[in-house]
CSV table of C-alpha atoms in Angstrom, one decimal:
chain,number,residue,atom,x,y,z
J,1,MET,CA,-11.7,14.6,-1.9
J,2,THR,CA,-10.8,16.8,-4.9
J,3,GLY,CA,-8.3,19.5,-4.6
J,4,LYS,CA,-11.6,22.1,-5.1
J,5,GLU,CA,-13.1,20.5,-2.4
J,6,LEU,CA,-10.2,20.8,-0.2
J,7,TRP,CA,-9.8,24.4,-1.0
J,8,GLU,CA,-13.5,25.3,-0.5
J,9,ALA,CA,-13.1,23.6,2.9
J,10,PHE,CA,-10.0,25.8,3.8
J,11,ILE,CA,-12.0,29.0,3.0
J,12,ARG,CA,-15.2,28.0,4.8
J,13,ASN,CA,-13.4,26.6,7.8
J,14,ASN,CA,-11.2,30.0,8.1
J,15,ASN,CA,-14.1,32.4,6.6
J,16,LEU,CA,-11.8,33.6,4.0
J,17,SER,CA,-13.0,34.9,0.7
J,18,ASP,CA,-12.0,32.8,-2.4
J,19,CYS,CA,-8.5,34.2,-3.2
J,20,GLY,CA,-7.4,32.2,-5.5
J,21,TYR,CA,-5.1,29.0,-5.6
J,22,GLY,CA,-3.0,26.9,-7.3
J,23,ALA,CA,-3.1,23.1,-7.0
J,24,PHE,CA,-0.1,20.5,-8.2
J,25,ALA,CA,1.5,17.1,-7.4
J,26,PHE,CA,5.1,16.6,-6.7
J,27,GLY,CA,6.9,15.5,-9.8
J,28,ILE,CA,8.3,12.1,-8.8
J,29,GLU,CA,6.5,10.3,-5.9
J,30,ALA,CA,4.0,12.5,-5.4
J,31,ASP,CA,2.1,10.3,-2.5
J,32,LEU,CA,5.4,10.1,-0.8
J,33,LEU,CA,6.3,13.7,-1.2
J,34,ALA,CA,2.7,14.8,-0.4
J,35,HIS,CA,2.9,12.5,2.8
J,36,LEU,CA,6.1,14.5,3.8
J,37,VAL,CA,4.5,17.6,3.5
J,38,VAL,CA,1.6,16.6,5.9
J,39,ILE,CA,3.8,15.2,8.5
J,40,GLY,CA,6.2,18.4,8.3
J,41,GLU,CA,9.2,16.7,6.7
J,42,LYS,CA,9.2,18.6,3.5
J,43,THR,CA,8.8,22.5,3.9
J,44,ALA,CA,10.1,23.5,0.5
J,45,THR,CA,10.5,22.6,-2.9
J,46,ALA,CA,12.5,23.5,-6.3
J,47,SER,CA,11.8,23.9,-9.5
J,48,ALA,CA,13.6,24.5,-13.1
J,49,TYR,CA,13.4,28.1,-14.0
J,50,PRO,CA,13.7,27.9,-17.6
J,51,LEU,CA,10.1,25.8,-17.6
J,52,TYR,CA,8.6,28.8,-16.2
J,53,LYS,CA,9.9,31.0,-18.8
J,54,LEU,CA,9.0,28.7,-21.5
J,55,GLU,CA,5.5,28.2,-20.6
J,56,ASN,CA,5.0,32.0,-19.7
J,57,GLU,CA,3.8,31.2,-16.2
J,58,PRO,CA,4.2,33.5,-13.3
J,59,LEU,CA,6.7,32.5,-10.4
J,60,PRO,CA,5.3,31.0,-7.2
J,61,LYS,CA,4.5,34.0,-4.8
J,62,VAL,CA,4.9,34.7,-1.2
J,63,GLY,CA,1.6,34.8,0.8
J,64,ALA,CA,0.3,32.4,-2.2
J,65,TYR,CA,-1.9,29.1,-1.5
J,66,SER,CA,-1.6,26.0,-3.1
J,67,VAL,CA,-3.3,22.3,-2.8
J,68,VAL,CA,-0.9,19.4,-2.9
J,69,LEU,CA,-2.4,16.6,-5.0
J,70,ASP,CA,-1.7,13.1,-4.7
J,71,SER,CA,-1.0,10.8,-7.6
J,72,ASN,CA,-4.6,10.7,-8.0
J,73,ASP,CA,-5.3,14.0,-8.0
J,74,ASN,CA,-7.1,14.1,-4.5
J,75,GLY,CA,-6.3,16.9,-2.1
J,76,VAL,CA,-4.1,16.3,0.6
J,77,CYS,CA,-3.6,19.6,2.2
J,78,VAL,CA,-3.1,23.3,1.7
J,79,ILE,CA,0.1,25.0,1.9
J,80,GLN,CA,1.0,28.7,1.8
J,81,THR,CA,4.3,30.2,0.4
J,82,HIS,CA,6.6,31.8,2.6
J,83,LYS,CA,10.1,32.4,0.9
J,84,VAL,CA,10.8,32.1,-3.1
J,85,THR,CA,14.5,32.5,-4.0
J,86,VAL,CA,16.2,31.9,-7.6
J,87,VAL,CA,19.6,30.5,-7.8
J,88,PRO,CA,21.8,28.6,-9.8
J,89,PHE,CA,21.5,24.8,-9.4
J,90,SER,CA,25.1,24.9,-8.2
J,91,GLU,CA,24.2,27.5,-5.4
J,92,VAL,CA,21.0,25.8,-3.9
J,93,THR,CA,22.3,25.4,0.0
J,94,ALA,CA,22.3,22.3,2.1
J,95,GLU,CA,19.7,24.1,4.2
J,96,HIS,CA,17.3,24.1,1.5
J,97,ALA,CA,18.1,20.5,0.6
J,98,TYR,CA,17.3,19.7,4.1
J,99,LYS,CA,14.1,21.6,4.1
J,100,GLU,CA,13.0,19.4,0.9
J,101,GLY,CA,13.0,16.6,3.4
J,102,GLU,CA,13.9,13.8,0.7
J,103,GLY,CA,16.2,11.1,1.0
J,104,ASP,CA,18.9,11.5,3.8
J,105,LYS,CA,18.1,15.5,3.4
J,106,SER,CA,21.9,16.1,2.3
J,107,LEU,CA,22.9,18.4,-0.5
J,108,ASP,CA,24.6,15.6,-2.2
J,109,TYR,CA,21.3,13.4,-2.5
J,110,TRP,CA,19.5,16.8,-3.5
J,111,ARG,CA,21.8,17.3,-6.2
J,112,GLU,CA,21.9,13.8,-7.5
J,113,VAL,CA,18.0,13.4,-7.7
J,114,HIS,CA,17.0,17.1,-9.2
J,115,GLU,CA,19.7,16.8,-11.5
J,116,LYS,CA,18.6,13.7,-12.9
J,117,PHE,CA,14.5,15.1,-12.6
J,118,PHE,CA,15.4,18.6,-13.9
J,119,ALA,CA,17.4,16.8,-17.0
J,120,GLU,CA,14.3,14.6,-18.0
J,121,CYS,CA,12.1,17.6,-17.9
J,122,LEU,CA,14.2,19.8,-19.8
J,123,ASN,CA,14.9,17.4,-22.0
J,124,GLU,CA,11.4,16.9,-22.9
J,125,VAL,CA,10.9,20.2,-24.3
J,126,GLY,CA,14.5,20.6,-26.1
J,127,LEU,CA,16.3,22.3,-23.4
J,128,LYS,CA,19.8,20.9,-21.8
J,129,PHE,CA,20.5,21.0,-17.9
J,130,THR,CA,23.5,22.7,-16.8
J,131,SER,CA,24.9,23.3,-13.3
J,132,ASP,CA,24.4,27.0,-13.6
J,133,MET,CA,20.8,26.5,-14.5
J,134,LYS,CA,18.3,28.8,-12.5
J,135,VAL,CA,16.4,27.0,-9.7
J,136,VAL,CA,13.3,28.4,-8.4
J,137,CYS,CA,13.3,27.5,-4.3
J,138,GLU,CA,10.6,27.6,-2.5
J,139,GLU,CA,9.6,27.1,1.3
J,140,PHE,CA,5.9,27.1,2.6
J,141,SER,CA,4.3,25.6,5.6
J,142,VAL,CA,0.7,23.9,5.7
J,143,VAL,CA,-2.2,25.7,6.4
J,144,PHE,CA,-4.9,23.1,6.1
J,145,LYS,CA,-5.3,19.1,6.0
J,146,GLU,CA,-8.3,16.9,6.5
């Protein structure tokens, strides 16, 4: 099912007007991370703030809906954002790392994986990673899945 089809099923099943949505696949290991969302292990994500600024994209908003896609752009589930904070990379909390549900859920694991990922993403656009780089931390819940 496409992301659009999943969204349409969600609004139809919940008698909602089409309030708009975003759609995305998680960076690396999109299928695994989407699965972790569906089973409730992953209830948070983080992204590099400089990329929002560079691409003139708005930050996620509390209450907004998104369709999580797999690596083939199939719709997996619909999530709703509940909390958005922007903090330096070095100040991301162990609680947030745990909510991301990846690896052993530790802050050390989170920092290792995300530093590498953010450095690669930033390098592609000519920017450098630093430990004081701002990170957009987002918390969400699944509101619909097929």
